[in-house]
């Protein structure tokens, strides 16, 4: 099966295939998105207009079910930040695309008619099918309908009502290995870009497809084996297996950095009720659908995901992640895991980023639209989004717009994108990442919480953010999950061998860093062409002046450091 | 009376005076604002935070009631555009400040308490008086209360509920010579900056003050006389005396450039009902309070303003200007002058920019929130602003936010600020001004409609915009009304003589251009420091692709030309 570039012109409703250009061959996932944006998308274009493209690119290692290495990157020019955007997810989308020989799927144009479509891809090519009957339906119901229609073996990337409404907090949902539409490419409003293209869903039927060939099967297999063992042996892996990302709840609170009541405190009095430990105990006690240990991708040995069930044994939502616990829990003063899980389902069904909406609700609470701690009111506000009221559209546009409209100055954003569950005044290296990442505030672009530094000291933060940003950009290019990194910690050469085994490329030991640096360089170039400059690589003014309890620290990493992050030559 | 810089620290509630720094001496109005912003305001600061300043600077010629030369400039970092902002107005504020020896009034800081204040200035200095009882009151009622309290001779600069709510379409109202709070420094959200400083009003009692001294009274008087005669003799002056700015209605429609139904057409079928000629006939026929010819400043011989009365002889609003006719009339499909006048009063009372709100309502109509032509519904939507509902706050945040929230792509803005009553696809030189002015889309920054060029031809537009922008920046520095320019058209040396006569400065014949270039240079420097680049000097993408009837033209002035506007060395 020849590896090709697939293009779907949603205006003309055609799908075409073409050879992979030489300059794209050794790129994948996040780096390929940046390259295509630079090559094909005018940097100053309207992100919801006809010149933006939605780019769906599996990472370079996707296709062989190596543990945690099958992630899908979705990208384009962000309608939230106005800059480059890549948002990756687990699930099965990447695997299915690769099995059809799709190096990258590029969605182009905007239709003139207000009709909705499904893009159906299989070994024979692509076709469009009418989807007006799916318009307005939530992600879960839409998924059910598509599975009934196209059979249980498909992959799906789809949007909910949030993307249909072109809300800039909307993401693209992907099926996990159990066909739950729970793996969201959440950040940066890519669901709105898909909505602007009037695509409700992309259905991927990979039957007749195949795993990509291996240049050196033996080398590949041995590298895979070595990596998997190292991953399983790493102490952190067990923690994620047991507690998932929710392990971060206590840790973030312990550092005084959990966002609490619209980032007004770094410690939450209700933290023990919403910790990973509390959630594991709860799920184990409940049994039934509940499962504290669950894999989102076939072959994943970490299994950091979970299934959150109710007392009767029914599934509420899968998974509940730390970022949602942080932003919907502590940040809204909500200490009830069931309430958080129900809100999480609602946001998943709407196809919205729970970080962005959590931050927007925190701002709304500060404006007096809800009391902190009132989960019922939070749900009411989210139902405004579903109804498409003006208030709902404001919230669905994210924290920056919510603050602007409601007249709230304390808005936790960088480049217009909400911060995740680590207050940059307490975890300052992550603050450097928020400020400088071409992606806008994004913990997955370079979290530093595990670095062995004093997180309150403004020194050294630039270096640890840089190291982390380069590494993450590399992982996002390869399709490796953040946690897969534990398996490469001692033997980075495994990445070299996996690439050699798969493609036959003669790459060096530091291929991860090389790919990361190349990716960041491309992304910075796109942002620069879009009009970004050093002034955009800053945190909000109030975070530099308003002390954060309990450490009463402000964000004080010098601007000179922020301006040197990508200056590594 | 010594000319000084007055500073009002609204946090400490003190007012201090200091000598004028040498580098500020030969600047005034718009240029002095730009200089102070560069000297004292961090370009990247939060416009509604403690580091922004509200700067109130009379033009250099203000103080002697030379016709049309007493304008006040109000400025700061704009919460609408994020860049430099100066918005000037007629009325009496400038005159009163100068008579107290105030070169510039700088408002600093933000109070920690949510209490409202009046800043009272007189010959003895400044003091703060509580104004919580005025909170929530409209501009007209507030003015009445202040006049009752402080006597009829005061000047006032004040905000309405829009500024209190820190809406980014809020301006600062100034009294005209008849104590009507009708001269609004409308653009760029400066009312929100004043609201962030919790100042409801600045009351200026200039009793005991005096006209500034003249270095050469004879030269000044003779220059004044020559200028006034030339102004009165200019054919355009009579047109403005008769029809005011509303004379532009037919002209703009004639060029196919009147904004109609959210900038979807450049010609309006109802234009004859809302033209300057129709308004003059109506006002003459009505009599009573109605007056088609009215001066906003003492000594103005043009008298382009008007008083719009109802059929019973009562005052509805003063004045009705072309921009309001264009944006509230044609742009909303409303062809009823009475309805436009009533809406105009409402917006004045709220202290809002009728251009920004007209554009926002056009976008809202496109989103389905009103039918074009439905004035009653437009008034309902404006009442949402007064009530402070979320929808009201969206509209009050201006056209760009309204488009973002409501999911409308056809938004007529540049640098986040709404365009005025000239569609840049039909009057392309003004499009160059909209795109490149450091102020954002602003016709007063360099209107080109009177230039003798083919307005549809993309060539030559850069040059005429540049000439106009330089001239206007000069006028705004001197305090000269746009229409005062007719009096300097044949004898530009009059400006030189007025400055020599007033200050004894040895300036050249092209002092207007020198001041204009210096002003633009300072403004560009501030914007650059705030993060603006060439990518911000562009019109919206859709205006470059969507043809405008009746000429079916798009905005096609090349980017290279846009990038050369300020490159005059």
JSON list of N, CA and C in Angstrom, two decimals, chain A residues 44-46 49-51 79-80 165-168 369 390-391 393-394 397 401 404-407 409 528-531 535-536 541 545, chain B residues 44-46 49-51 79-80 165-168 369 390-391 393-394 397 401 404-407 409 528-531 535-536 541 545:
[
{"chain": "A", "resi": 44, "resn": "UNK", "atom": "N", "xyz": [-1.39, 34.71, 7.66]},
{"chain": "A", "resi": 44, "resn": "UNK", "atom": "CA", "xyz": [-2.31, 35.74, 8.15]},
{"chain": "A", "resi": 44, "resn": "UNK", "atom": "C", "xyz": [-3.77, 35.45, 7.80]},
{"chain": "A", "resi": 45, "resn": "UNK", "atom": "N", "xyz": [-4.05, 34.26, 7.30]},
{"chain": "A", "resi": 45, "resn": "UNK", "atom": "CA", "xyz": [-5.42, 33.97, 6.84]},
{"chain": "A", "resi": 45, "resn": "UNK", "atom": "C", "xyz": [-6.40, 33.89, 8.00]},
{"chain": "A", "resi": 46, "resn": "UNK", "atom": "N", "xyz": [-7.66, 34.04, 7.67]},
{"chain": "A", "resi": 46, "resn": "UNK", "atom": "CA", "xyz": [-8.74, 33.82, 8.63]},
{"chain": "A", "resi": 46, "resn": "UNK", "atom": "C", "xyz": [-8.79, 32.33, 8.95]},
{"chain": "A", "resi": 49, "resn": "UNK", "atom": "N", "xyz": [-11.71, 30.68, 7.64]},
{"chain": "A", "resi": 49, "resn": "UNK", "atom": "CA", "xyz": [-12.00, 30.97, 6.24]},
{"chain": "A", "resi": 49, "resn": "UNK", "atom": "C", "xyz": [-11.47, 29.90, 5.32]},
{"chain": "A", "resi": 50, "resn": "UNK", "atom": "N", "xyz": [-11.61, 30.11, 4.02]},
{"chain": "A", "resi": 50, "resn": "UNK", "atom": "CA", "xyz": [-11.30, 29.06, 3.04]},
{"chain": "A", "resi": 50, "resn": "UNK", "atom": "C", "xyz": [-9.81, 28.74, 2.90]},
{"chain": "A", "resi": 51, "resn": "UNK", "atom": "N", "xyz": [-8.94, 29.62, 3.39]},
{"chain": "A", "resi": 51, "resn": "UNK", "atom": "CA", "xyz": [-7.51, 29.39, 3.15]},
{"chain": "A", "resi": 51, "resn": "UNK", "atom": "C", "xyz": [-6.83, 28.57, 4.24]},
{"chain": "A", "resi": 79, "resn": "UNK", "atom": "N", "xyz": [-7.91, 29.13, 15.47]},
{"chain": "A", "resi": 79, "resn": "UNK", "atom": "CA", "xyz": [-8.82, 30.26, 15.62]},
{"chain": "A", "resi": 79, "resn": "UNK", "atom": "C", "xyz": [-8.82, 30.81, 17.04]},
{"chain": "A", "resi": 80, "resn": "UNK", "atom": "N", "xyz": [-8.18, 30.08, 17.96]},
{"chain": "A", "resi": 80, "resn": "UNK", "atom": "CA", "xyz": [-8.11, 30.57, 19.34]},
{"chain": "A", "resi": 80, "resn": "UNK", "atom": "C", "xyz": [-6.89, 31.46, 19.53]},
{"chain": "A", "resi": 165, "resn": "UNK", "atom": "N", "xyz": [-20.87, 24.88, 15.91]},
{"chain": "A", "resi": 165, "resn": "UNK", "atom": "CA", "xyz": [-21.10, 26.31, 16.18]},
{"chain": "A", "resi": 165, "resn": "UNK", "atom": "C", "xyz": [-19.85, 27.14, 15.95]},
{"chain": "A", "resi": 166, "resn": "UNK", "atom": "N", "xyz": [-18.77, 26.47, 15.57]},
{"chain": "A", "resi": 166, "resn": "UNK", "atom": "CA", "xyz": [-17.47, 27.12, 15.33]},
{"chain": "A", "resi": 166, "resn": "UNK", "atom": "C", "xyz": [-17.01, 27.89, 16.57]},
{"chain": "A", "resi": 167, "resn": "UNK", "atom": "N", "xyz": [-17.21, 27.26, 17.71]},
{"chain": "A", "resi": 167, "resn": "UNK", "atom": "CA", "xyz": [-16.71, 27.84, 18.96]},
{"chain": "A", "resi": 167, "resn": "UNK", "atom": "C", "xyz": [-15.22, 27.56, 19.07]},
{"chain": "A", "resi": 168, "resn": "UNK", "atom": "N", "xyz": [-14.49, 28.55, 19.51]},
{"chain": "A", "resi": 168, "resn": "UNK", "atom": "CA", "xyz": [-13.03, 28.43, 19.48]},
{"chain": "A", "resi": 168, "resn": "UNK", "atom": "C", "xyz": [-12.47, 27.61, 20.64]},
{"chain": "A", "resi": 369, "resn": "UNK", "atom": "N", "xyz": [-21.16, 35.12, 37.67]},
{"chain": "A", "resi": 369, "resn": "UNK", "atom": "CA", "xyz": [-22.17, 34.30, 37.00]},
{"chain": "A", "resi": 369, "resn": "UNK", "atom": "C", "xyz": [-22.40, 32.95, 37.68]},
{"chain": "A", "resi": 390, "resn": "UNK", "atom": "N", "xyz": [-26.19, 33.44, 23.68]},
{"chain": "A", "resi": 390, "resn": "UNK", "atom": "CA", "xyz": [-25.03, 34.33, 23.57]},
{"chain": "A", "resi": 390, "resn": "UNK", "atom": "C", "xyz": [-24.04, 34.05, 24.70]},
{"chain": "A", "resi": 391, "resn": "UNK", "atom": "N", "xyz": [-24.55, 33.88, 25.92]},
{"chain": "A", "resi": 391, "resn": "UNK", "atom": "CA", "xyz": [-23.65, 33.54, 27.03]},
{"chain": "A", "resi": 391, "resn": "UNK", "atom": "C", "xyz": [-22.91, 32.24, 26.75]},
{"chain": "A", "resi": 393, "resn": "UNK", "atom": "N", "xyz": [-22.20, 30.99, 23.87]},
{"chain": "A", "resi": 393, "resn": "UNK", "atom": "CA", "xyz": [-21.19, 31.21, 22.83]},
{"chain": "A", "resi": 393, "resn": "UNK", "atom": "C", "xyz": [-19.97, 31.95, 23.37]},
{"chain": "A", "resi": 394, "resn": "UNK", "atom": "N", "xyz": [-20.21, 32.84, 24.33]},
{"chain": "A", "resi": 394, "resn": "UNK", "atom": "CA", "xyz": [-19.09, 33.54, 24.97]},
{"chain": "A", "resi": 394, "resn": "UNK", "atom": "C", "xyz": [-18.19, 32.52, 25.67]},
{"chain": "A", "resi": 397, "resn": "UNK", "atom": "N", "xyz": [-16.26, 30.33, 23.50]},
{"chain": "A", "resi": 397, "resn": "UNK", "atom": "CA", "xyz": [-15.16, 31.00, 22.80]},
{"chain": "A", "resi": 397, "resn": "UNK", "atom": "C", "xyz": [-13.89, 31.02, 23.62]},
{"chain": "A", "resi": 401, "resn": "UNK", "atom": "N", "xyz": [-11.90, 35.45, 25.61]},
{"chain": "A", "resi": 401, "resn": "UNK", "atom": "CA", "xyz": [-13.10, 36.16, 25.16]},
{"chain": "A", "resi": 401, "resn": "UNK", "atom": "C", "xyz": [-14.06, 36.35, 26.34]},
{"chain": "A", "resi": 404, "resn": "UNK", "atom": "N", "xyz": [-12.79, 39.23, 28.32]},
{"chain": "A", "resi": 404, "resn": "UNK", "atom": "CA", "xyz": [-12.98, 40.48, 27.58]},
{"chain": "A", "resi": 404, "resn": "UNK", "atom": "C", "xyz": [-14.43, 40.93, 27.66]},
{"chain": "A", "resi": 405, "resn": "UNK", "atom": "N", "xyz": [-15.34, 39.99, 27.42]},
{"chain": "A", "resi": 405, "resn": "UNK", "atom": "CA", "xyz": [-16.76, 40.36, 27.39]},
{"chain": "A", "resi": 405, "resn": "UNK", "atom": "C", "xyz": [-17.26, 40.70, 28.79]},
{"chain": "A", "resi": 406, "resn": "UNK", "atom": "N", "xyz": [-16.89, 39.89, 29.77]},
{"chain": "A", "resi": 406, "resn": "UNK", "atom": "CA", "xyz": [-17.45, 40.08, 31.12]},
{"chain": "A", "resi": 406, "resn": "UNK", "atom": "C", "xyz": [-16.66, 41.12, 31.93]},
{"chain": "A", "resi": 407, "resn": "UNK", "atom": "N", "xyz": [-15.61, 41.67, 31.35]},
{"chain": "A", "resi": 407, "resn": "UNK", "atom": "CA", "xyz": [-14.87, 42.71, 32.04]},
{"chain": "A", "resi": 407, "resn": "UNK", "atom": "C", "xyz": [-14.03, 42.19, 33.20]},
{"chain": "A", "resi": 409, "resn": "UNK", "atom": "N", "xyz": [-10.33, 41.03, 34.41]},
{"chain": "A", "resi": 409, "resn": "UNK", "atom": "CA", "xyz": [-8.93, 41.15, 34.02]},
{"chain": "A", "resi": 409, "resn": "UNK", "atom": "C", "xyz": [-8.11, 39.93, 34.38]},
{"chain": "A", "resi": 528, "resn": "UNK", "atom": "N", "xyz": [5.75, 33.72, 13.37]},
{"chain": "A", "resi": 528, "resn": "UNK", "atom": "CA", "xyz": [6.34, 35.01, 13.00]},
{"chain": "A", "resi": 528, "resn": "UNK", "atom": "C", "xyz": [5.66, 35.57, 11.75]},
{"chain": "A", "resi": 529, "resn": "UNK", "atom": "N", "xyz": [5.42, 34.70, 10.79]},
{"chain": "A", "resi": 529, "resn": "UNK", "atom": "CA", "xyz": [4.74, 35.14, 9.57]},
{"chain": "A", "resi": 529, "resn": "UNK", "atom": "C", "xyz": [3.31, 35.58, 9.87]},
{"chain": "A", "resi": 530, "resn": "UNK", "atom": "N", "xyz": [2.73, 35.01, 10.93]},
{"chain": "A", "resi": 530, "resn": "UNK", "atom": "CA", "xyz": [1.36, 35.39, 11.31]},
{"chain": "A", "resi": 530, "resn": "UNK", "atom": "C", "xyz": [1.34, 36.68, 12.13]},
{"chain": "A", "resi": 531, "resn": "UNK", "atom": "N", "xyz": [2.53, 37.18, 12.48]},
{"chain": "A", "resi": 531, "resn": "UNK", "atom": "CA", "xyz": [2.59, 38.45, 13.18]},
{"chain": "A", "resi": 531, "resn": "UNK", "atom": "C", "xyz": [2.98, 38.36, 14.65]},
{"chain": "A", "resi": 535, "resn": "UNK", "atom": "N", "xyz": [6.70, 40.09, 22.17]},
{"chain": "A", "resi": 535, "resn": "UNK", "atom": "CA", "xyz": [5.66, 40.63, 23.05]},
{"chain": "A", "resi": 535, "resn": "UNK", "atom": "C", "xyz": [4.55, 39.61, 23.27]},
{"chain": "A", "resi": 536, "resn": "UNK", "atom": "N", "xyz": [4.44, 38.64, 22.38]},
{"chain": "A", "resi": 536, "resn": "UNK", "atom": "CA", "xyz": [3.42, 37.60, 22.54]},
{"chain": "A", "resi": 536, "resn": "UNK", "atom": "C", "xyz": [3.90, 36.47, 23.44]},
{"chain": "A", "resi": 541, "resn": "UNK", "atom": "N", "xyz": [-0.16, 40.19, 32.58]},
{"chain": "A", "resi": 541, "resn": "UNK", "atom": "CA", "xyz": [0.43, 41.15, 33.52]},
{"chain": "A", "resi": 541, "resn": "UNK", "atom": "C", "xyz": [0.12, 40.82, 34.97]},
{"chain": "A", "resi": 545, "resn": "UNK", "atom": "N", "xyz": [2.26, 40.39, 38.99]},
{"chain": "A", "resi": 545, "resn": "UNK", "atom": "CA", "xyz": [2.10, 41.34, 40.11]},
{"chain": "A", "resi": 545, "resn": "UNK", "atom": "C", "xyz": [1.28, 40.77, 41.26]},
{"chain": "B", "resi": 44, "resn": "UNK", "atom": "N", "xyz": [3.28, 46.81, 26.45]},
{"chain": "B", "resi": 44, "resn": "UNK", "atom": "CA", "xyz": [2.58, 45.52, 26.52]},
{"chain": "B", "resi": 44, "resn": "UNK", "atom": "C", "xyz": [1.63, 45.44, 27.71]},
{"chain": "B", "resi": 45, "resn": "UNK", "atom": "N", "xyz": [1.41, 46.54, 28.40]},
{"chain": "B", "resi": 45, "resn": "UNK", "atom": "CA", "xyz": [0.58, 46.47, 29.61]},
{"chain": "B", "resi": 45, "resn": "UNK", "atom": "C", "xyz": [-0.88, 46.17, 29.30]},
{"chain": "B", "resi": 46, "resn": "UNK", "atom": "N", "xyz": [-1.58, 45.74, 30.32]},
{"chain": "B", "resi": 46, "resn": "UNK", "atom": "CA", "xyz": [-3.03, 45.55, 30.23]},
{"chain": "B", "resi": 46, "resn": "UNK", "atom": "C", "xyz": [-3.68, 46.93, 30.14]},
{"chain": "B", "resi": 49, "resn": "UNK", "atom": "N", "xyz": [-5.50, 47.83, 33.12]},
{"chain": "B", "resi": 49, "resn": "UNK", "atom": "CA", "xyz": [-4.79, 47.60, 34.37]},
{"chain": "B", "resi": 49, "resn": "UNK", "atom": "C", "xyz": [-4.12, 48.87, 34.89]},
{"chain": "B", "resi": 50, "resn": "UNK", "atom": "N", "xyz": [-3.38, 48.73, 35.97]},
{"chain": "B", "resi": 50, "resn": "UNK", "atom": "CA", "xyz": [-2.84, 49.91, 36.65]},
{"chain": "B", "resi": 50, "resn": "UNK", "atom": "C", "xyz": [-1.73, 50.64, 35.89]},
{"chain": "B", "resi": 51, "resn": "UNK", "atom": "N", "xyz": [-1.13, 50.00, 34.90]},
{"chain": "B", "resi": 51, "resn": "UNK", "atom": "CA", "xyz": [0.02, 50.63, 34.24]},
{"chain": "B", "resi": 51, "resn": "UNK", "atom": "C", "xyz": [-0.38, 51.49, 33.03]},
{"chain": "B", "resi": 79, "resn": "UNK", "atom": "N", "xyz": [-7.86, 49.61, 24.79]},
{"chain": "B", "resi": 79, "resn": "UNK", "atom": "CA", "xyz": [-8.32, 48.26, 25.11]},
{"chain": "B", "resi": 79, "resn": "UNK", "atom": "C", "xyz": [-9.04, 47.59, 23.93]},
{"chain": "B", "resi": 80, "resn": "UNK", "atom": "N", "xyz": [-9.34, 48.38, 22.90]},
{"chain": "B", "resi": 80, "resn": "UNK", "atom": "CA", "xyz": [-9.98, 47.81, 21.71]},
{"chain": "B", "resi": 80, "resn": "UNK", "atom": "C", "xyz": [-8.94, 47.27, 20.74]},
{"chain": "B", "resi": 165, "resn": "UNK", "atom": "N", "xyz": [-18.93, 50.07, 32.72]},
{"chain": "B", "resi": 165, "resn": "UNK", "atom": "CA", "xyz": [-18.89, 48.61, 32.51]},
{"chain": "B", "resi": 165, "resn": "UNK", "atom": "C", "xyz": [-17.59, 48.18, 31.84]},
{"chain": "B", "resi": 166, "resn": "UNK", "atom": "N", "xyz": [-16.71, 49.15, 31.58]},
{"chain": "B", "resi": 166, "resn": "UNK", "atom": "CA", "xyz": [-15.44, 48.90, 30.90]},
{"chain": "B", "resi": 166, "resn": "UNK", "atom": "C", "xyz": [-15.63, 48.19, 29.55]},
{"chain": "B", "resi": 167, "resn": "UNK", "atom": "N", "xyz": [-16.66, 48.63, 28.85]},
{"chain": "B", "resi": 167, "resn": "UNK", "atom": "CA", "xyz": [-16.89, 48.09, 27.51]},
{"chain": "B", "resi": 167, "resn": "UNK", "atom": "C", "xyz": [-15.93, 48.75, 26.53]},
{"chain": "B", "resi": 168, "resn": "UNK", "atom": "N", "xyz": [-15.38, 47.94, 25.66]},
{"chain": "B", "resi": 168, "resn": "UNK", "atom": "CA", "xyz": [-14.32, 48.47, 24.81]},
{"chain": "B", "resi": 168, "resn": "UNK", "atom": "C", "xyz": [-14.84, 49.30, 23.64]},
{"chain": "B", "resi": 369, "resn": "UNK", "atom": "N", "xyz": [-29.62, 38.13, 14.77]},
{"chain": "B", "resi": 369, "resn": "UNK", "atom": "CA", "xyz": [-30.19, 38.71, 15.99]},
{"chain": "B", "resi": 369, "resn": "UNK", "atom": "C", "xyz": [-31.13, 39.87, 15.71]},
{"chain": "B", "resi": 390, "resn": "UNK", "atom": "N", "xyz": [-25.29, 39.68, 29.02]},
{"chain": "B", "resi": 390, "resn": "UNK", "atom": "CA", "xyz": [-24.12, 39.16, 28.30]},
{"chain": "B", "resi": 390, "resn": "UNK", "atom": "C", "xyz": [-24.16, 39.59, 26.84]},
{"chain": "B", "resi": 391, "resn": "UNK", "atom": "N", "xyz": [-25.33, 39.52, 26.21]},
{"chain": "B", "resi": 391, "resn": "UNK", "atom": "CA", "xyz": [-25.43, 39.96, 24.82]},
{"chain": "B", "resi": 391, "resn": "UNK", "atom": "C", "xyz": [-25.07, 41.44, 24.73]},
{"chain": "B", "resi": 393, "resn": "UNK", "atom": "N", "xyz": [-23.13, 43.12, 26.67]},
{"chain": "B", "resi": 393, "resn": "UNK", "atom": "CA", "xyz": [-21.68, 43.28, 26.86]},
{"chain": "B", "resi": 393, "resn": "UNK", "atom": "C", "xyz": [-20.90, 42.85, 25.62]},
{"chain": "B", "resi": 394, "resn": "UNK", "atom": "N", "xyz": [-21.42, 41.83, 24.92]},
{"chain": "B", "resi": 394, "resn": "UNK", "atom": "CA", "xyz": [-20.78, 41.42, 23.67]},
{"chain": "B", "resi": 394, "resn": "UNK", "atom": "C", "xyz": [-20.82, 42.57, 22.67]},
{"chain": "B", "resi": 397, "resn": "UNK", "atom": "N", "xyz": [-18.65, 45.41, 23.42]},
{"chain": "B", "resi": 397, "resn": "UNK", "atom": "CA", "xyz": [-17.22, 45.14, 23.25]},
{"chain": "B", "resi": 397, "resn": "UNK", "atom": "C", "xyz": [-16.77, 45.39, 21.81]},
{"chain": "B", "resi": 401, "resn": "UNK", "atom": "N", "xyz": [-15.28, 41.51, 18.62]},
{"chain": "B", "resi": 401, "resn": "UNK", "atom": "CA", "xyz": [-15.71, 40.53, 19.62]},
{"chain": "B", "resi": 401, "resn": "UNK", "atom": "C", "xyz": [-17.08, 39.97, 19.25]},
{"chain": "B", "resi": 404, "resn": "UNK", "atom": "N", "xyz": [-16.56, 37.40, 16.66]},
{"chain": "B", "resi": 404, "resn": "UNK", "atom": "CA", "xyz": [-15.91, 36.21, 17.23]},
{"chain": "B", "resi": 404, "resn": "UNK", "atom": "C", "xyz": [-16.91, 35.36, 18.01]},
{"chain": "B", "resi": 405, "resn": "UNK", "atom": "N", "xyz": [-17.71, 36.04, 18.85]},
{"chain": "B", "resi": 405, "resn": "UNK", "atom": "CA", "xyz": [-18.64, 35.31, 19.68]},
{"chain": "B", "resi": 405, "resn": "UNK", "atom": "C", "xyz": [-19.78, 34.72, 18.86]},
{"chain": "B", "resi": 406, "resn": "UNK", "atom": "N", "xyz": [-20.32, 35.50, 17.94]},
{"chain": "B", "resi": 406, "resn": "UNK", "atom": "CA", "xyz": [-21.49, 35.03, 17.20]},
{"chain": "B", "resi": 406, "resn": "UNK", "atom": "C", "xyz": [-21.12, 34.18, 15.99]},
{"chain": "B", "resi": 407, "resn": "UNK", "atom": "N", "xyz": [-19.84, 34.00, 15.75]},
{"chain": "B", "resi": 407, "resn": "UNK", "atom": "CA", "xyz": [-19.43, 33.14, 14.64]},
{"chain": "B", "resi": 407, "resn": "UNK", "atom": "C", "xyz": [-19.64, 33.75, 13.27]},
{"chain": "B", "resi": 409, "resn": "UNK", "atom": "N", "xyz": [-17.95, 35.77, 10.18]},
{"chain": "B", "resi": 409, "resn": "UNK", "atom": "CA", "xyz": [-16.64, 36.07, 9.62]},
{"chain": "B", "resi": 409, "resn": "UNK", "atom": "C", "xyz": [-16.58, 37.44, 8.96]},
{"chain": "B", "resi": 528, "resn": "UNK", "atom": "N", "xyz": [4.84, 49.17, 17.68]},
{"chain": "B", "resi": 528, "resn": "UNK", "atom": "CA", "xyz": [5.87, 48.15, 17.49]},
{"chain": "B", "resi": 528, "resn": "UNK", "atom": "C", "xyz": [6.27, 47.53, 18.83]},
{"chain": "B", "resi": 529, "resn": "UNK", "atom": "N", "xyz": [6.43, 48.39, 19.83]},
{"chain": "B", "resi": 529, "resn": "UNK", "atom": "CA", "xyz": [6.79, 47.89, 21.16]},
{"chain": "B", "resi": 529, "resn": "UNK", "atom": "C", "xyz": [5.65, 47.06, 21.76]},
{"chain": "B", "resi": 530, "resn": "UNK", "atom": "N", "xyz": [4.44, 47.35, 21.32]},
{"chain": "B", "resi": 530, "resn": "UNK", "atom": "CA", "xyz": [3.29, 46.58, 21.81]},
{"chain": "B", "resi": 530, "resn": "UNK", "atom": "C", "xyz": [3.13, 45.27, 21.06]},
{"chain": "B", "resi": 531, "resn": "UNK", "atom": "N", "xyz": [3.93, 45.07, 20.01]},
{"chain": "B", "resi": 531, "resn": "UNK", "atom": "CA", "xyz": [3.89, 43.80, 19.30]},
{"chain": "B", "resi": 531, "resn": "UNK", "atom": "C", "xyz": [3.26, 43.85, 17.92]},
{"chain": "B", "resi": 535, "resn": "UNK", "atom": "N", "xyz": [1.94, 42.49, 9.59]},
{"chain": "B", "resi": 535, "resn": "UNK", "atom": "CA", "xyz": [0.77, 41.62, 9.48]},
{"chain": "B", "resi": 535, "resn": "UNK", "atom": "C", "xyz": [-0.46, 42.27, 10.07]},
{"chain": "B", "resi": 536, "resn": "UNK", "atom": "N", "xyz": [-0.27, 43.25, 10.92]},
{"chain": "B", "resi": 536, "resn": "UNK", "atom": "CA", "xyz": [-1.42, 43.94, 11.50]},
{"chain": "B", "resi": 536, "resn": "UNK", "atom": "C", "xyz": [-1.91, 45.08, 10.62]},
{"chain": "B", "resi": 541, "resn": "UNK", "atom": "N", "xyz": [-9.50, 39.52, 5.53]},
{"chain": "B", "resi": 541, "resn": "UNK", "atom": "CA", "xyz": [-9.36, 38.69, 4.33]},
{"chain": "B", "resi": 541, "resn": "UNK", "atom": "C", "xyz": [-10.57, 38.78, 3.40]},
{"chain": "B", "resi": 545, "resn": "UNK", "atom": "N", "xyz": [-11.53, 39.40, -1.01]},
{"chain": "B", "resi": 545, "resn": "UNK", "atom": "CA", "xyz": [-12.07, 38.34, -1.89]},
{"chain": "B", "resi": 545, "resn": "UNK", "atom": "C", "xyz": [-13.54, 38.55, -2.25]}
]
